[in-house]
Amino acid sequence: MITDWGGVLTSPLNDAVGAWLAADGIDADRYRTVMRAWVKQAYDGAGANPIHGLEDGSLAPEEFERLLAAELLTVDGGPVAAAGLISRMFGAFSPVEPMYEALRAARAAGARTALLSNSWGNDYPRDLFAGLFDAVVISCEVGMRKPDERIFRHALDLLGLDAAECVFIDDIEHNIRAAESLGIRGIHHTSADATIAELRELGLLP
């Protein structure tokens, strides 16, 4: 069982971003316009962009913060502070305990488990990972990012398993399609209840 972190093992990204935009008084429409263009290019476009660089480790988090802050404005037209922007953006993330319980149950039943996450310079709750994963793959640490097939193959190699033996859970459809193209069973995560039900159907949970 291979799983994403943000939006799967955490509360939804949109909720965290919404809390940050409100707390910092940022123009939400401007943020969404900028981020929509950056995300589209990161997944569909050619070459590198700030998200691509942040995720694969070729762009320092501090530089990403500077670039994003420069594109944003507060609701009253003022500048947005760059320092600490990423921590503020994800500050409202909270762990989704039913998903952690599902991982523990699957592992107790004999499944091998891995984390496969595109990092945004996050501080991961590694204390929660202890004894939970057989492999932890963080994009910026390995110089690869989803949906690049190389990062999926790297995770498979660490687990010592073939693609057909694995299931991959992610909240981004583009990443699910990439995993499925390699023969990995994909679960598009929309809620803990739905994902857990699908894992039960696959026989990975009691």
mmCIF file of C-alpha atoms in Angstrom:
data_model
loop_
_atom_site.group_PDB
_atom_site.id
_atom_site.type_symbol
_atom_site.label_atom_id
_atom_site.label_comp_id
_atom_site.label_asym_id
_atom_site.label_seq_id
_atom_site.Cartn_x
_atom_site.Cartn_y
_atom_site.Cartn_z
ATOM 1 C CA MET A 1 0.000 0.000 0.000
ATOM 2 C CA ILE A 2 1.570 3.266 -1.201
ATOM 3 C CA THR A 3 -0.004 6.503 -0.066
ATOM 4 C CA ASP A 4 0.311 10.233 -0.556
ATOM 5 C CA TRP A 5 0.483 12.478 2.512
ATOM 6 C CA GLY A 6 -1.098 15.924 1.958
ATOM 7 C CA GLY A 7 -4.840 15.603 1.426
ATOM 8 C CA VAL A 8 -4.832 11.880 2.237
ATOM 9 C CA LEU A 9 -3.218 11.496 5.647
ATOM 10 C CA THR A 10 -4.021 15.138 6.383
ATOM 11 C CA SER A 11 -7.142 17.241 6.307
ATOM 12 C CA PRO A 12 -7.957 18.646 2.841
ATOM 13 C CA LEU A 13 -5.482 21.029 1.236
ATOM 14 C CA ASN A 14 -8.235 23.451 0.251
ATOM 15 C CA ASP A 15 -9.265 23.801 3.895
ATOM 16 C CA ALA A 16 -5.705 24.599 4.977
ATOM 17 C CA VAL A 17 -5.212 27.092 2.158
ATOM 18 C CA GLY A 18 -8.543 28.738 2.908
ATOM 19 C CA ALA A 19 -7.574 29.201 6.554
ATOM 20 C CA TRP A 20 -4.215 30.694 5.513
ATOM 21 C CA LEU A 21 -5.747 33.098 2.990
ATOM 22 C CA ALA A 22 -8.191 34.338 5.599
ATOM 23 C CA ALA A 23 -5.604 34.623 8.388
ATOM 24 C CA ASP A 24 -3.140 36.550 6.199
ATOM 25 C CA GLY A 25 -5.836 38.630 4.519
ATOM 26 C CA ILE A 26 -4.718 37.517 1.047
ATOM 27 C CA ASP A 27 -6.758 38.215 -2.089
ATOM 28 C CA ALA A 28 -8.131 34.713 -2.663
ATOM 29 C CA ASP A 29 -9.092 35.231 -6.307
ATOM 30 C CA ARG A 30 -5.583 36.401 -7.169
ATOM 31 C CA TYR A 31 -4.061 33.421 -5.334
ATOM 32 C CA ARG A 32 -6.280 30.949 -7.195
ATOM 33 C CA THR A 33 -5.478 32.529 -10.573
ATOM 34 C CA VAL A 34 -1.729 32.286 -9.947
ATOM 35 C CA MET A 35 -1.853 28.788 -8.498
ATOM 36 C CA ARG A 36 -4.146 27.444 -11.202
ATOM 37 C CA ALA A 37 -1.641 28.504 -13.866
ATOM 38 C CA TRP A 38 1.360 27.157 -11.935
ATOM 39 C CA VAL A 39 -0.301 23.799 -11.202
ATOM 40 C CA LYS A 40 -1.433 23.358 -14.805
ATOM 41 C CA GLN A 41 2.086 24.020 -16.061
ATOM 42 C CA ALA A 42 3.633 21.764 -13.422
ATOM 43 C CA TYR A 43 1.513 18.802 -14.531
ATOM 44 C CA ASP A 44 0.762 19.479 -18.191
ATOM 45 C CA GLY A 45 3.396 21.883 -19.459
ATOM 46 C CA ALA A 46 6.947 21.523 -20.672
ATOM 47 C CA GLY A 47 9.975 22.683 -18.741
ATOM 48 C CA ALA A 48 10.142 23.684 -15.105
ATOM 49 C CA ASN A 49 8.099 26.100 -13.043
ATOM 50 C CA PRO A 50 8.139 27.039 -9.340
ATOM 51 C CA ILE A 51 5.950 24.118 -8.215
ATOM 52 C CA HIS A 52 7.973 21.660 -10.286
ATOM 53 C CA GLY A 53 11.209 23.003 -8.828
ATOM 54 C CA LEU A 54 9.913 23.040 -5.261
ATOM 55 C CA GLU A 55 8.711 19.456 -5.524
ATOM 56 C CA ASP A 56 11.849 17.974 -7.085
ATOM 57 C CA GLY A 57 14.198 19.934 -4.845
ATOM 58 C CA SER A 58 15.770 22.091 -7.573
ATOM 59 C CA LEU A 59 14.181 25.267 -6.137
ATOM 60 C CA ALA A 60 14.782 26.207 -2.505
ATOM 61 C CA PRO A 61 11.605 26.628 -0.436
ATOM 62 C CA GLU A 62 12.684 30.169 0.448
ATOM 63 C CA GLU A 63 12.896 31.080 -3.246
ATOM 64 C CA PHE A 64 9.467 29.563 -3.890
ATOM 65 C CA GLU A 65 8.084 31.654 -1.047
ATOM 66 C CA ARG A 66 9.635 34.773 -2.570
ATOM 67 C CA LEU A 67 8.254 34.008 -6.034
ATOM 68 C CA LEU A 68 4.756 33.252 -4.801
ATOM 69 C CA ALA A 69 4.595 36.212 -2.424
ATOM 70 C CA ALA A 70 5.612 38.496 -5.303
ATOM 71 C CA GLU A 71 2.543 37.343 -7.248
ATOM 72 C CA LEU A 72 0.099 37.885 -4.390
ATOM 73 C CA LEU A 73 -1.554 40.859 -2.725
ATOM 74 C CA THR A 74 -3.544 41.306 0.437
ATOM 75 C CA VAL A 75 -7.204 42.226 0.145
ATOM 76 C CA ASP A 76 -6.290 45.868 0.729
ATOM 77 C CA GLY A 77 -3.614 45.814 -1.992
ATOM 78 C CA GLY A 78 -0.584 45.384 0.240
ATOM 79 C CA PRO A 79 2.365 42.987 -0.104
ATOM 80 C CA VAL A 80 2.373 39.439 1.264
ATOM 81 C CA ALA A 81 5.202 38.410 3.586
ATOM 82 C CA ALA A 82 7.407 35.782 1.946
ATOM 83 C CA ALA A 83 9.255 34.496 5.008
ATOM 84 C CA GLY A 84 7.428 31.534 6.521
ATOM 85 C CA LEU A 85 4.778 31.509 3.789
ATOM 86 C CA ILE A 86 4.857 27.709 3.345
ATOM 87 C CA SER A 87 4.495 27.059 7.077
ATOM 88 C CA ARG A 88 1.553 29.431 7.212
ATOM 89 C CA MET A 89 -0.027 27.901 4.106
ATOM 90 C CA PHE A 90 -0.060 24.402 5.603
ATOM 91 C CA GLY A 91 -0.410 25.392 9.241
ATOM 92 C CA ALA A 92 -4.015 24.158 9.450
ATOM 93 C CA PHE A 93 -3.148 20.636 8.279
ATOM 94 C CA SER A 94 -4.242 18.017 10.813
ATOM 95 C CA PRO A 95 -3.775 14.230 10.710
ATOM 96 C CA VAL A 96 -6.693 12.064 9.586
ATOM 97 C CA GLU A 97 -6.596 9.336 12.202
ATOM 98 C CA PRO A 98 -8.858 6.835 10.342
ATOM 99 C CA MET A 99 -6.314 6.757 7.496
ATOM 100 C CA TYR A 100 -3.460 6.181 9.947
ATOM 101 C CA GLU A 101 -5.503 3.410 11.559
ATOM 102 C CA ALA A 102 -6.061 1.850 8.143
ATOM 103 C CA LEU A 103 -2.326 1.872 7.437
ATOM 104 C CA ARG A 104 -1.569 0.287 10.793
ATOM 105 C CA ALA A 105 -4.226 -2.384 10.233
ATOM 106 C CA ALA A 106 -2.985 -3.190 6.725
ATOM 107 C CA ARG A 107 0.602 -3.438 7.939
ATOM 108 C CA ALA A 108 -0.414 -5.625 10.875
ATOM 109 C CA ALA A 109 -2.145 -7.916 8.369
ATOM 110 C CA GLY A 110 1.113 -8.290 6.425
ATOM 111 C CA ALA A 111 0.958 -5.556 3.784
ATOM 112 C CA ARG A 112 4.079 -3.538 3.056
ATOM 113 C CA THR A 113 3.498 0.213 3.205
ATOM 114 C CA ALA A 114 5.168 3.288 1.721
ATOM 115 C CA LEU A 115 4.720 7.036 1.779
ATOM 116 C CA LEU A 116 5.126 8.756 -1.601
ATOM 117 C CA SER A 117 4.782 12.517 -1.275
ATOM 118 C CA ASN A 118 5.513 15.561 -3.412
ATOM 119 C CA SER A 119 7.026 17.933 -0.872
ATOM 120 C CA TRP A 120 6.251 21.642 -0.750
ATOM 121 C CA GLY A 121 8.951 22.252 1.805
ATOM 122 C CA ASN A 122 6.627 20.878 4.457
ATOM 123 C CA ASP A 123 7.622 19.828 7.933
ATOM 124 C CA TYR A 124 6.425 16.227 7.897
ATOM 125 C CA PRO A 125 5.156 14.705 11.169
ATOM 126 C CA ARG A 126 7.838 12.044 11.090
ATOM 127 C CA ASP A 127 7.026 11.023 14.651
ATOM 128 C CA LEU A 128 3.728 9.674 13.279
ATOM 129 C CA PHE A 129 5.595 7.710 10.601
ATOM 130 C CA ALA A 130 7.628 5.611 13.030
ATOM 131 C CA GLY A 131 6.736 1.953 12.620
ATOM 132 C CA LEU A 132 4.135 2.849 10.003
ATOM 133 C CA PHE A 133 6.038 2.671 6.708
ATOM 134 C CA ASP A 134 8.513 0.260 5.167
ATOM 135 C CA ALA A 135 9.683 3.079 2.872
ATOM 136 C CA VAL A 136 9.349 6.870 2.866
ATOM 137 C CA VAL A 137 9.849 8.677 -0.457
ATOM 138 C CA ILE A 138 9.804 12.488 -0.318
ATOM 139 C CA SER A 139 10.134 14.109 -3.751
ATOM 140 C CA CYS A 140 12.641 16.828 -2.894
ATOM 141 C CA GLU A 141 14.883 14.269 -1.171
ATOM 142 C CA VAL A 142 15.106 11.982 -4.218
ATOM 143 C CA GLY A 143 15.088 14.647 -6.962
ATOM 144 C CA MET A 144 11.945 13.246 -8.594
ATOM 145 C CA ARG A 145 8.275 14.107 -8.348
ATOM 146 C CA LYS A 146 4.924 12.579 -9.156
ATOM 147 C CA PRO A 147 3.717 11.984 -11.852
ATOM 148 C CA ASP A 148 7.212 11.014 -13.124
ATOM 149 C CA GLU A 149 7.216 7.225 -13.468
ATOM 150 C CA ARG A 150 10.731 7.112 -12.010
ATOM 151 C CA ILE A 151 9.532 8.042 -8.535
ATOM 152 C CA PHE A 152 6.922 5.279 -8.591
ATOM 153 C CA ARG A 153 9.551 2.773 -9.706
ATOM 154 C CA HIS A 154 11.824 4.003 -6.906
ATOM 155 C CA ALA A 155 9.087 3.335 -4.350
ATOM 156 C CA LEU A 156 8.461 -0.120 -5.808
ATOM 157 C CA ASP A 157 12.173 -0.927 -5.630
ATOM 158 C CA LEU A 158 12.320 0.114 -1.968
ATOM 159 C CA LEU A 159 9.330 -2.102 -1.213
ATOM 160 C CA GLY A 160 10.713 -4.988 -3.264
ATOM 161 C CA LEU A 161 7.375 -5.418 -5.000
ATOM 162 C CA ASP A 162 6.036 -5.432 -8.550
ATOM 163 C CA ALA A 163 3.565 -2.801 -9.696
ATOM 164 C CA ALA A 164 0.717 -5.312 -9.921
ATOM 165 C CA GLU A 165 1.190 -6.135 -6.235
ATOM 166 C CA CYS A 166 0.605 -2.549 -5.116
ATOM 167 C CA VAL A 167 -2.165 -0.040 -4.615
ATOM 168 C CA PHE A 168 -1.536 3.721 -4.679
ATOM 169 C CA ILE A 169 -3.698 6.290 -2.872
ATOM 170 C CA ASP A 170 -3.619 9.958 -3.909
ATOM 171 C CA ASP A 171 -6.016 12.904 -4.038
ATOM 172 C CA ILE A 172 -4.728 14.090 -7.441
ATOM 173 C CA GLU A 173 -6.121 12.207 -10.447
ATOM 174 C CA HIS A 174 -3.075 12.993 -12.590
ATOM 175 C CA ASN A 175 -0.888 11.052 -10.166
ATOM 176 C CA ILE A 176 -3.351 8.169 -10.048
ATOM 177 C CA ARG A 177 -3.291 7.867 -13.844
ATOM 178 C CA ALA A 178 0.519 7.857 -13.806
ATOM 179 C CA ALA A 179 0.572 5.017 -11.280
ATOM 180 C CA GLU A 180 -2.026 3.046 -13.211
ATOM 181 C CA SER A 181 0.000 3.376 -16.410
ATOM 182 C CA LEU A 182 2.692 1.327 -14.660
ATOM 183 C CA GLY A 183 0.243 -1.355 -13.559
ATOM 184 C CA ILE A 184 -0.324 -0.108 -9.998
ATOM 185 C CA ARG A 185 -3.934 -0.182 -8.764
ATOM 186 C CA GLY A 186 -5.013 3.415 -8.140
ATOM 187 C CA ILE A 187 -7.422 4.763 -5.541
ATOM 188 C CA HIS A 188 -8.467 8.367 -6.061
ATOM 189 C CA HIS A 189 -8.891 9.618 -2.506
ATOM 190 C CA THR A 190 -11.929 11.812 -1.909
ATOM 191 C CA SER A 191 -12.637 10.870 1.706
ATOM 192 C CA ALA A 192 -11.300 8.522 4.356
ATOM 193 C CA ASP A 193 -14.544 6.530 4.366
ATOM 194 C CA ALA A 194 -14.512 5.964 0.610
ATOM 195 C CA THR A 195 -10.835 4.988 0.518
ATOM 196 C CA ILE A 196 -11.159 2.628 3.475
ATOM 197 C CA ALA A 197 -14.188 0.979 1.854
ATOM 198 C CA GLU A 198 -12.199 0.419 -1.344
ATOM 199 C CA LEU A 199 -9.249 -0.997 0.596
ATOM 200 C CA ARG A 200 -11.652 -3.436 2.267
ATOM 201 C CA GLU A 201 -13.014 -4.479 -1.138
ATOM 202 C CA LEU A 202 -9.443 -5.196 -2.224
ATOM 203 C CA GLY A 203 -8.908 -7.384 0.841
ATOM 204 C CA LEU A 204 -6.251 -5.109 2.338
ATOM 205 C CA LEU A 205 -8.326 -4.356 5.439
ATOM 206 C CA PRO A 206 -10.498 -6.628 7.573
#
